[in-house]
CSV table of C-alpha atoms and ligand atoms in Angstrom, one decimal:
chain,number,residue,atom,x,y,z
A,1,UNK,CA,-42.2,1.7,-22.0
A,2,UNK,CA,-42.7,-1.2,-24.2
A,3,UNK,CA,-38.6,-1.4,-24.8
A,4,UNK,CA,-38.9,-2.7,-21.0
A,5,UNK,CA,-38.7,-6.4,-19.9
A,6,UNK,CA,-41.8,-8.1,-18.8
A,7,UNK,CA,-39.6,-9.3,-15.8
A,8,UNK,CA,-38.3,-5.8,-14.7
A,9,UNK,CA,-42.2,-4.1,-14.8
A,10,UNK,CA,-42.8,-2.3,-11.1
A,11,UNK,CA,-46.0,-4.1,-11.3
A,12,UNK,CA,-44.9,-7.5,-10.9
A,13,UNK,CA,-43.8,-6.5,-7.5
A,14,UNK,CA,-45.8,-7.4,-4.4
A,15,UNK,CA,-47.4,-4.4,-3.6
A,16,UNK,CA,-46.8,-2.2,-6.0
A,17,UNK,CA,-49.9,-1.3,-7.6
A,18,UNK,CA,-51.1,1.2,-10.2
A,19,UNK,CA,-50.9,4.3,-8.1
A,20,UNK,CA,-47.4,3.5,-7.0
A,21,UNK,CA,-46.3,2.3,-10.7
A,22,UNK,CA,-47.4,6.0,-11.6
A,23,UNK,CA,-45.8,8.2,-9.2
A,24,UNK,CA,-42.6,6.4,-9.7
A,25,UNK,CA,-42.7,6.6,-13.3
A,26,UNK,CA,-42.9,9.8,-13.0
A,27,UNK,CA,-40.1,10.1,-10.9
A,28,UNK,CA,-38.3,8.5,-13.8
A,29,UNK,CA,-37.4,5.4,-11.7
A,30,UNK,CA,-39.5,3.0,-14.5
A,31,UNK,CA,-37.6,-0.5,-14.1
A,32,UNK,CA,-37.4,-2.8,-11.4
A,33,UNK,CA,-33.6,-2.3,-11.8
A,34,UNK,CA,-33.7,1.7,-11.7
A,35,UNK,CA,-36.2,1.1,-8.2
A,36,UNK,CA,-33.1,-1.1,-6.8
A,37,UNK,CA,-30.5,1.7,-8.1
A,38,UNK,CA,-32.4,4.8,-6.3
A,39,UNK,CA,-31.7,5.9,-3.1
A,40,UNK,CA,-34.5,5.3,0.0
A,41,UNK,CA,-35.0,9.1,0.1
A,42,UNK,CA,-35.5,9.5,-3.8
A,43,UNK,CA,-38.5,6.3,-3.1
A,44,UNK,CA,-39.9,8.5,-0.4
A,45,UNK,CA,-40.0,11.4,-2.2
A,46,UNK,CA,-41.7,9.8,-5.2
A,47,UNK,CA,-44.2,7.9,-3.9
A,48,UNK,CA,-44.7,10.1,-0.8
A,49,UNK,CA,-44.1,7.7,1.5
A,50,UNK,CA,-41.7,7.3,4.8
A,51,UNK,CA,-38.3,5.8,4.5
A,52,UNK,CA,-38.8,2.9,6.2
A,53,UNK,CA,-41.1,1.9,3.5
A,54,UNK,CA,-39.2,3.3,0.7
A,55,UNK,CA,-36.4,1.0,1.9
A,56,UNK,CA,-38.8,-2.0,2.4
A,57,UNK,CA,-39.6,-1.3,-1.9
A,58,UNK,CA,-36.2,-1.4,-2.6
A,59,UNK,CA,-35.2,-4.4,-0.3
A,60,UNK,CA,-38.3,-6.1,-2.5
A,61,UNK,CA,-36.8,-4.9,-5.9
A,62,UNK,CA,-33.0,-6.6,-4.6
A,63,UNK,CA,-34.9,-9.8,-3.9
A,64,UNK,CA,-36.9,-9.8,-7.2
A,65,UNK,CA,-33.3,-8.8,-8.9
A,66,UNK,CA,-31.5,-11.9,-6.8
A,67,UNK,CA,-34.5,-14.5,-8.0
A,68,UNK,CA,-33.8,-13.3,-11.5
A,69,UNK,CA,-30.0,-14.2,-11.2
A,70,UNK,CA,-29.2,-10.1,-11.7
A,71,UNK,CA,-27.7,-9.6,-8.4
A,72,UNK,CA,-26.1,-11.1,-5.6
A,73,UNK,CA,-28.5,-12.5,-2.5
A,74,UNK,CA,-26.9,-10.9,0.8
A,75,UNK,CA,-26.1,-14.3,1.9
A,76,UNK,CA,-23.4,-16.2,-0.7
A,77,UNK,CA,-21.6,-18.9,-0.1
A,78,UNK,CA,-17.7,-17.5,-0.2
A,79,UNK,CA,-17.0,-20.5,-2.8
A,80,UNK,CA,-19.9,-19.6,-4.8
A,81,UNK,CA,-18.7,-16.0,-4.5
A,82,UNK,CA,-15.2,-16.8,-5.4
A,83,UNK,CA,-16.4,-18.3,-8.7
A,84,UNK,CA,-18.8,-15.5,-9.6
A,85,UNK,CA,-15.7,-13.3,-9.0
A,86,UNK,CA,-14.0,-15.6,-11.7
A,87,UNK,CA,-16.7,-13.9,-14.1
A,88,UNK,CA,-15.7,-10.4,-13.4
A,89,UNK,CA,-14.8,-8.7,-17.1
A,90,UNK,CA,-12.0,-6.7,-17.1
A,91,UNK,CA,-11.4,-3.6,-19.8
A,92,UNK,CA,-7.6,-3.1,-20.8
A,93,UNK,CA,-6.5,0.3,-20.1
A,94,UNK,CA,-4.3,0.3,-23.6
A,95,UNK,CA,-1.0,0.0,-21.5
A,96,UNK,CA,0.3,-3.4,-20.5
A,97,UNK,CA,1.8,-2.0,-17.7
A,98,UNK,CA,-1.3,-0.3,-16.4
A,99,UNK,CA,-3.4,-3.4,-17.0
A,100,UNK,CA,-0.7,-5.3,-15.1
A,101,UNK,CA,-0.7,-3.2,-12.1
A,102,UNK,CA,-5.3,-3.1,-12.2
A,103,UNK,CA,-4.7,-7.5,-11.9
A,104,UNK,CA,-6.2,-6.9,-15.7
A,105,UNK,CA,-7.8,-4.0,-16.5
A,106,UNK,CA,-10.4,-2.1,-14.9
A,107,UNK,CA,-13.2,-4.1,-13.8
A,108,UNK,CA,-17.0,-4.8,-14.0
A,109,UNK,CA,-19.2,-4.6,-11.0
A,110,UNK,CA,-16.7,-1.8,-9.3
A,111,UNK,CA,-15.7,1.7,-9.3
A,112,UNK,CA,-12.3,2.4,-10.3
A,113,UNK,CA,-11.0,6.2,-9.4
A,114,UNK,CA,-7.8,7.8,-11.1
A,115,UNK,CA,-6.8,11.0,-9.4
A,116,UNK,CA,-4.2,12.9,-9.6
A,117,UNK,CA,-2.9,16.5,-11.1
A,118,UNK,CA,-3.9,18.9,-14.3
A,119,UNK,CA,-2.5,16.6,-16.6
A,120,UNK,CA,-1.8,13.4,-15.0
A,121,UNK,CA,-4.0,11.7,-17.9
A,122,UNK,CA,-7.0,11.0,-16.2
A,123,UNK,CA,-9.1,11.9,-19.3
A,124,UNK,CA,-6.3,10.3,-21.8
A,125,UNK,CA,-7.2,7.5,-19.3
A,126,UNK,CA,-11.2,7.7,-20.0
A,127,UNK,CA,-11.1,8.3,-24.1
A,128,UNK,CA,-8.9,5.5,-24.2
A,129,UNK,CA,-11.0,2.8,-22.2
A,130,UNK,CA,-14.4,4.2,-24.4
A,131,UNK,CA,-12.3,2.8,-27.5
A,132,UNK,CA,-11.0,-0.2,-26.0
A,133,UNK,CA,-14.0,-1.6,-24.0
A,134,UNK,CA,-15.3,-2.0,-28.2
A,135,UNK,CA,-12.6,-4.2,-28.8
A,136,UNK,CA,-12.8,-7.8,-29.2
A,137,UNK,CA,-12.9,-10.0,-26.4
A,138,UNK,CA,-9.0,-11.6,-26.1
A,139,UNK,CA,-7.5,-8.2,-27.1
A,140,UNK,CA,-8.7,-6.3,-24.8
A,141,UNK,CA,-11.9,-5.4,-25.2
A,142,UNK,CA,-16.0,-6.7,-24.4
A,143,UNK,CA,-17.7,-5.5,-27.6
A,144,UNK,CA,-19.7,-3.3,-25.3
A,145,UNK,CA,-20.5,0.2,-25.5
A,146,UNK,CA,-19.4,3.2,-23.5
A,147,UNK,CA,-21.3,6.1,-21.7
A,148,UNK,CA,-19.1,9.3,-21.2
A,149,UNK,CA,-20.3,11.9,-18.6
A,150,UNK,CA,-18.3,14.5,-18.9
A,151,UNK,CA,-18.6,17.3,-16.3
A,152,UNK,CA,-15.8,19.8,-17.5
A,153,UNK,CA,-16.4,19.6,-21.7
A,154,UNK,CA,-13.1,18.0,-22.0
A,155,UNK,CA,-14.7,14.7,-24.6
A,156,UNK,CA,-12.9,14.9,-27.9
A,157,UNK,CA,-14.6,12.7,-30.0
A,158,UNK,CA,-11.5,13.8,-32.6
A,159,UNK,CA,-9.4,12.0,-30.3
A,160,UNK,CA,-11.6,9.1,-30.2
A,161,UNK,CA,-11.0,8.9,-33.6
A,162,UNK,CA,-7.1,8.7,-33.7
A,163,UNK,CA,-6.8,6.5,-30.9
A,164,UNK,CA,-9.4,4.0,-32.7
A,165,UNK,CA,-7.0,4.7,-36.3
A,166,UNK,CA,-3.9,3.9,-34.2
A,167,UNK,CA,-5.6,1.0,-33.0
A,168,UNK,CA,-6.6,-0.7,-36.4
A,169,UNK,CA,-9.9,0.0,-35.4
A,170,UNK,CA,-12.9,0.8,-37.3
A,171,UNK,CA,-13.8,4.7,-36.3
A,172,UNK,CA,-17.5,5.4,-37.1
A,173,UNK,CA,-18.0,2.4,-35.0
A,174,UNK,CA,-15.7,3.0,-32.0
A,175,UNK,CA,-17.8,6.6,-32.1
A,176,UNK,CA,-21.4,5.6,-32.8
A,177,UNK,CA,-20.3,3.0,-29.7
A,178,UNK,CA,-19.8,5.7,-27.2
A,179,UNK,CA,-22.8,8.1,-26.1
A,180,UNK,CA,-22.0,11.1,-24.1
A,181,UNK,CA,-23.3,13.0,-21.4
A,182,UNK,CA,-22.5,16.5,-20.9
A,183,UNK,CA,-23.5,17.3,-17.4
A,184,UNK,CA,-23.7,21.1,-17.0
A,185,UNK,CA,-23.8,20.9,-12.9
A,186,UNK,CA,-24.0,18.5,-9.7
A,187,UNK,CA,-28.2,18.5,-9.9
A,188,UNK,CA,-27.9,17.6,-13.7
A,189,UNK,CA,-25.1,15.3,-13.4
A,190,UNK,CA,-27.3,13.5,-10.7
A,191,UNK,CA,-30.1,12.9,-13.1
A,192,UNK,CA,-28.2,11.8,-15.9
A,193,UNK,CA,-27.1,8.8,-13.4
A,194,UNK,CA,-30.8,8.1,-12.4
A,195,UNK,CA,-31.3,7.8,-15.9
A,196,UNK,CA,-28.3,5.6,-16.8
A,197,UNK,CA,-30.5,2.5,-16.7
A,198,UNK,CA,-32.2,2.8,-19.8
A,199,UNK,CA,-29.0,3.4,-21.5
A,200,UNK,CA,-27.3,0.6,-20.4
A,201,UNK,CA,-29.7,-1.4,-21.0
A,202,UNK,CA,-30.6,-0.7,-25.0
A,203,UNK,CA,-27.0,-0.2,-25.7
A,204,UNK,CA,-25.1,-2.9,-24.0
A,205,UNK,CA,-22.8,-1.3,-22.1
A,206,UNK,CA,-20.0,-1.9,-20.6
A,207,UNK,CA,-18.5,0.8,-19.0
A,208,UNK,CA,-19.5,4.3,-17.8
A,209,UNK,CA,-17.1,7.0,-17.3
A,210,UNK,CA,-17.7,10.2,-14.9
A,211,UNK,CA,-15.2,12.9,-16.0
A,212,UNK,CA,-14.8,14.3,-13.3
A,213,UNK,CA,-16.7,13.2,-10.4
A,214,UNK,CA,-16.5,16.1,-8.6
A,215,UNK,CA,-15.8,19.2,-9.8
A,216,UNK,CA,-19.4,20.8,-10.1
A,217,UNK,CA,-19.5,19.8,-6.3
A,218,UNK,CA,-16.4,21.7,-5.6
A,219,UNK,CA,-17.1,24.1,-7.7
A,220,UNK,CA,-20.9,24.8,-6.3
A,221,UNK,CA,-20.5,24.1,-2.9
A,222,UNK,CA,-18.2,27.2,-1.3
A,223,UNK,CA,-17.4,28.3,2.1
A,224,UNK,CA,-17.2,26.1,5.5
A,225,UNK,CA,-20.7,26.2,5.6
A,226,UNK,CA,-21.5,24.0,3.1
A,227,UNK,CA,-18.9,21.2,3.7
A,228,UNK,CA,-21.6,19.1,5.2
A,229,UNK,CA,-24.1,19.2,2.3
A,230,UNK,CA,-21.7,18.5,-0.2
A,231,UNK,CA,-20.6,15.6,1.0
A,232,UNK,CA,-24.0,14.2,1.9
A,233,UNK,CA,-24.8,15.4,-1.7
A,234,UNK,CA,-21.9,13.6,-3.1
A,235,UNK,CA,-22.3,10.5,-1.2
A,236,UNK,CA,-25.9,9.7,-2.1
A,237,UNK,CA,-24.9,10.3,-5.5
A,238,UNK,CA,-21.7,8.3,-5.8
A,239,UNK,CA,-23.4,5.1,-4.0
A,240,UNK,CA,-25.9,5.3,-6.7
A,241,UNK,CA,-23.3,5.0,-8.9
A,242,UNK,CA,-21.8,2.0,-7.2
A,243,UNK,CA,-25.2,0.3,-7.3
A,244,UNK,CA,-25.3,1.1,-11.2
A,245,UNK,CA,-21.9,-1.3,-11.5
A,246,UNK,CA,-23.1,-3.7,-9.5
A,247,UNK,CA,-26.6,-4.1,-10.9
A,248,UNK,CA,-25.7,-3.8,-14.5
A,249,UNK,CA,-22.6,-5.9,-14.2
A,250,UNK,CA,-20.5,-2.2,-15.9
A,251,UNK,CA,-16.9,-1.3,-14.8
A,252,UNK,CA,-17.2,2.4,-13.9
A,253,UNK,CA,-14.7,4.9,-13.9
A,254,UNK,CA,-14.5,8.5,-12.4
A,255,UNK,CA,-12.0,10.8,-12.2
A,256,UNK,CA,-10.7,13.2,-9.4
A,257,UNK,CA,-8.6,16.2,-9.5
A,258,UNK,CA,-6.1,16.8,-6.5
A,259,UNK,CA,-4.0,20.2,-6.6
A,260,UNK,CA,-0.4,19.4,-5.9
A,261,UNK,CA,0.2,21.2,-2.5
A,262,UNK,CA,3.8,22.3,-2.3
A,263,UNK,CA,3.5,20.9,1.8
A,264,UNK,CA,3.3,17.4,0.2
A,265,UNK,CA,6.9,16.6,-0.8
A,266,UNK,CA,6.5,16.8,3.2
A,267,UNK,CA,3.3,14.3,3.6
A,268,UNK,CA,1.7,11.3,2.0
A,269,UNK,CA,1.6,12.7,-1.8
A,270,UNK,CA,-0.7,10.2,-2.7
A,271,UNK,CA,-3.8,11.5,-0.2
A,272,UNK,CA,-6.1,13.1,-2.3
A,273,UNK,CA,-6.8,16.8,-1.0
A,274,UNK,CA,-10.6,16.3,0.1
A,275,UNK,CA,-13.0,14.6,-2.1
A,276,UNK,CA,-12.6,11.1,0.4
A,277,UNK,CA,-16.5,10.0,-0.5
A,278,UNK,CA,-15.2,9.8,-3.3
A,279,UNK,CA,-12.5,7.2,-1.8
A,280,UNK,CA,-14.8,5.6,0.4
A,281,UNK,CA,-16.9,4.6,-2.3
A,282,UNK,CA,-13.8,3.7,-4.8
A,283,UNK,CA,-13.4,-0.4,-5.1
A,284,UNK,CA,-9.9,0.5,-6.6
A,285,UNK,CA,-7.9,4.0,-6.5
A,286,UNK,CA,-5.3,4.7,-8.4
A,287,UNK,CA,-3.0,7.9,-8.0
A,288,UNK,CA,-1.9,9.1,-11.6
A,289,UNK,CA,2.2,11.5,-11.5
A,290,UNK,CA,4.0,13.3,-14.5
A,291,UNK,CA,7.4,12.0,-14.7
A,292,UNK,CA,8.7,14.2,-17.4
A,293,UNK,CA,7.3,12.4,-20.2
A,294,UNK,CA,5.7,9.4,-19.0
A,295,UNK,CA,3.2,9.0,-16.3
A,296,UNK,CA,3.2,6.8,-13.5
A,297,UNK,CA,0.5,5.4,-11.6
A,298,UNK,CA,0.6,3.9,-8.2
A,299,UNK,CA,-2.3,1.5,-6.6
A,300,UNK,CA,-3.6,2.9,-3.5
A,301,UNK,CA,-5.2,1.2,-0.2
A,302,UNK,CA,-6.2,-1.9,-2.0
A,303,UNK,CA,-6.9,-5.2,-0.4
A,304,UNK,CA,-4.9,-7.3,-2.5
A,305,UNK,CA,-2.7,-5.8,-5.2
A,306,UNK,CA,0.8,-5.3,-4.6
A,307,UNK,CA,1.7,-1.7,-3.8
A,308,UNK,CA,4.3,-1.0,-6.6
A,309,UNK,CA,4.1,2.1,-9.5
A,310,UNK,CA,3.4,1.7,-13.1
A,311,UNK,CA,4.7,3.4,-15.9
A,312,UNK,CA,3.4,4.6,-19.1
A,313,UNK,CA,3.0,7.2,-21.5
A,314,UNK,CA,0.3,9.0,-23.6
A,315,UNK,CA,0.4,9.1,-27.4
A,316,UNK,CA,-1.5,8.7,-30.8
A,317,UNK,CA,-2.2,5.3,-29.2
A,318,UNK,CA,-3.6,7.1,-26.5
A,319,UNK,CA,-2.4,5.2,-23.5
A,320,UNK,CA,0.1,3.2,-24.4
A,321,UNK,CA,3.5,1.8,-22.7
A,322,UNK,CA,6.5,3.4,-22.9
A,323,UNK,CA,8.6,2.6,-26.2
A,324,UNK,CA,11.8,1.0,-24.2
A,325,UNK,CA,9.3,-1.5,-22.6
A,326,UNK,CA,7.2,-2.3,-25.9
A,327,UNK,CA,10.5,-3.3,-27.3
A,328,UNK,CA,11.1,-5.6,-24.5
A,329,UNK,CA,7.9,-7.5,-24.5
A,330,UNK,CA,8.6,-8.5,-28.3
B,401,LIG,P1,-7.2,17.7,-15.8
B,401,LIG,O1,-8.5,17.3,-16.4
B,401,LIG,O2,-6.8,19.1,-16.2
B,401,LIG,O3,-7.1,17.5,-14.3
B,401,LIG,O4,-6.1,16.8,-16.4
B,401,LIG,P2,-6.1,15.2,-16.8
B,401,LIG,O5,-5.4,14.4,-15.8
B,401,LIG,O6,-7.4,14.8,-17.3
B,401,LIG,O7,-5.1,15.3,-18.0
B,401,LIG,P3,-5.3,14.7,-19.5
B,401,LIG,O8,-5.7,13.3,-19.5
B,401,LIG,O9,-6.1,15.7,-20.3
B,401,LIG,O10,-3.8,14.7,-20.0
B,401,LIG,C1,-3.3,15.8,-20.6
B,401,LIG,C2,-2.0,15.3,-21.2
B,401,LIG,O11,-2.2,14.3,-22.2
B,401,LIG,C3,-1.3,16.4,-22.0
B,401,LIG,O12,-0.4,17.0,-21.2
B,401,LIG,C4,-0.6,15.6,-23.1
B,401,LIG,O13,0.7,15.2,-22.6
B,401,LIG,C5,-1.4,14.4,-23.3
B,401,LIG,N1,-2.3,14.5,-24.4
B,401,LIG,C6,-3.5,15.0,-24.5
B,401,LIG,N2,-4.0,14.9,-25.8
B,401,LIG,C7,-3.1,14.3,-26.5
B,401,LIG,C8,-3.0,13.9,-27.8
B,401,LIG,O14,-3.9,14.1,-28.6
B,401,LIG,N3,-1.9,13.3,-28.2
B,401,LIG,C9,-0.9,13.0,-27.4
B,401,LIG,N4,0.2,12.3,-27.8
B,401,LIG,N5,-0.9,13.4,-26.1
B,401,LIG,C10,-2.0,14.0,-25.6
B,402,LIG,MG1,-9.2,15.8,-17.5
């Protein structure tokens, strides 16, 4: 506990005394920032207490996060807002083309989801942001670390390495930047993001990737039946994870697998079957196709980017833009 900031001890909140300090401790919520980052029902539980006052602790750990300049207030001038935005880091995805299409790269303080089929390069997608987020600042990178939770045991820290080499980056330091998570189902994936905080904190991160989001969910939750709890399940869990970008200031990244039903050369290819929590709580999506050997992604249902397709390619580089293009650009 003595890592922790003075500013951030549960204590220094109105109300919160001893007692409450304990049980929530021992609900590993130890931080004023993990307290803003859990769910009501998580407080309740903890300290035994009804929502309504659950939410009324985590309303007081916002405020005490908004007087210490680490979150938003609800109520923000749209000018002021519009300049914070202007702060908003941005991770380059390793392809020009890709970063062109994101307005930049994938960014802090939002969730960005790639979803597509077996193969699309969603993960290529996630080893290669883990190297680049550790690249200088003006080529690419914000000299910050990466967290990797990966659901289906798909990390290769072997690839890691090459794409750092092919890079002209220093491996053992692209590697020791990037701790991993291996999250061996949905109740142990959801306590490795109640414990992100820590992490983030100690290791200056900068971005968190959730290989995939939800394929423990899908995988646990069978039958009609249990439709309903899974998606309350997976909800709760991926606000949390929203909270986590917008309180730490991290760009995070998930991952979503969508089958490629014959029916949709028919419909919208570029509806995700199921998983739509998942897209609700998405600031960007981005749908990820093979195109013999390139890849091409397409931005969906955003606000203000241009709906157009991007191409590019995977290789020792990891991502990387096609060769024909490359040659264009120099
Ligand atoms: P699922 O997790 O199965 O849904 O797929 P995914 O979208 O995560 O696919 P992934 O990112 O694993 O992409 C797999 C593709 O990336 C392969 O078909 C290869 O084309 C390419 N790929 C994977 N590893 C390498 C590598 O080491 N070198 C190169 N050049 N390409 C690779
Ligand atoms: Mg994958």
């Amino acid at each position: 506990m003595s890592e922790v900031d003075e500013e951030l001890e549960l204590d220094s909140l109105p109300g919160v005394g001893p007692a409450t300090k304990q049980k929530l401790n021992d609900a590993g919520i130890l931080t004023i920032l993990d307290l803003a980052t859990s769910g009501p029902s998580d407080i309740a539980d903890a300290v035994d207490i009804d929502i309504a006052k659950a939410v009324e602790l985590n309303n007081k750990a916002r405020k005490k996060l908004v007087e210490l300049k680490r979150l938003e207030p609800d109520f923000i001038n749209a000018a002021d807002l519009l300049a914070k935005r202007k702060a908003i880091d941005r991770v380059s995805t390793g392809s020009k083309n890709l970063d062109d299409l994101l307005g930049g790269g994938v960014e802090t303080w939002a969730m960005t989801e790639f979803y597509g089929e077996f193969g699309s390069g969603k993960s290529q997608i996630c080893h290669t942001l883990c190297v680049m987020v550790q690249a200088p600042r003006g080529q690419g990178g914000l000299e910050g670390g990466a967290v990797y939770i990966d659901t289906e045991g798909t990390f290769r820290p072997e690839r890691i390495a090459e794409i750092a080499e092919a890079r002209g980056m220093d491996q053992e330091k692209v590697l020791s930047g990037i701790t991993v998570a291996r999250a061996y189902n949905s109740a142990h994936q959801e306590l490795i993001v109640k414990d992100l905080g820590q992490v983030l904190e100690q290791k200056k991160v900068k971005l968190v990737i959730l290989d995939s989001a939800v394929a423990h969910y899908r995988a646990e939750f069978v039958g009609r039946g249990t439709l309903a709890e899974r998606q309350q399940r997976l909800n709760k869990f991926m606000h949390q994870l929203l909270r986590t970008a917008e309180v730490y200031n991290v760009a995070v990244v998930v991952t979503n697998q969508v089958q490629a039903a014959p029916d949709s050369f028919f419909g919208d290819p570029t509806r995700p079957t199921g998983g739509h929590v998942v897209a609700h709580t998405s600031t960007y999506r981005i749908y990820l196709r093979k195109a013999a050997k390139n890849r091409i992604a397409r931005m969906v249902d955003s606000p203000y980017h241009p709906e157009r397709d991007a191409v590019f390619m995977l290789d020792e580089r990891g991502v990387d833009d096609p060769a024909e293009d490359t040659a264009r650009k120099r």
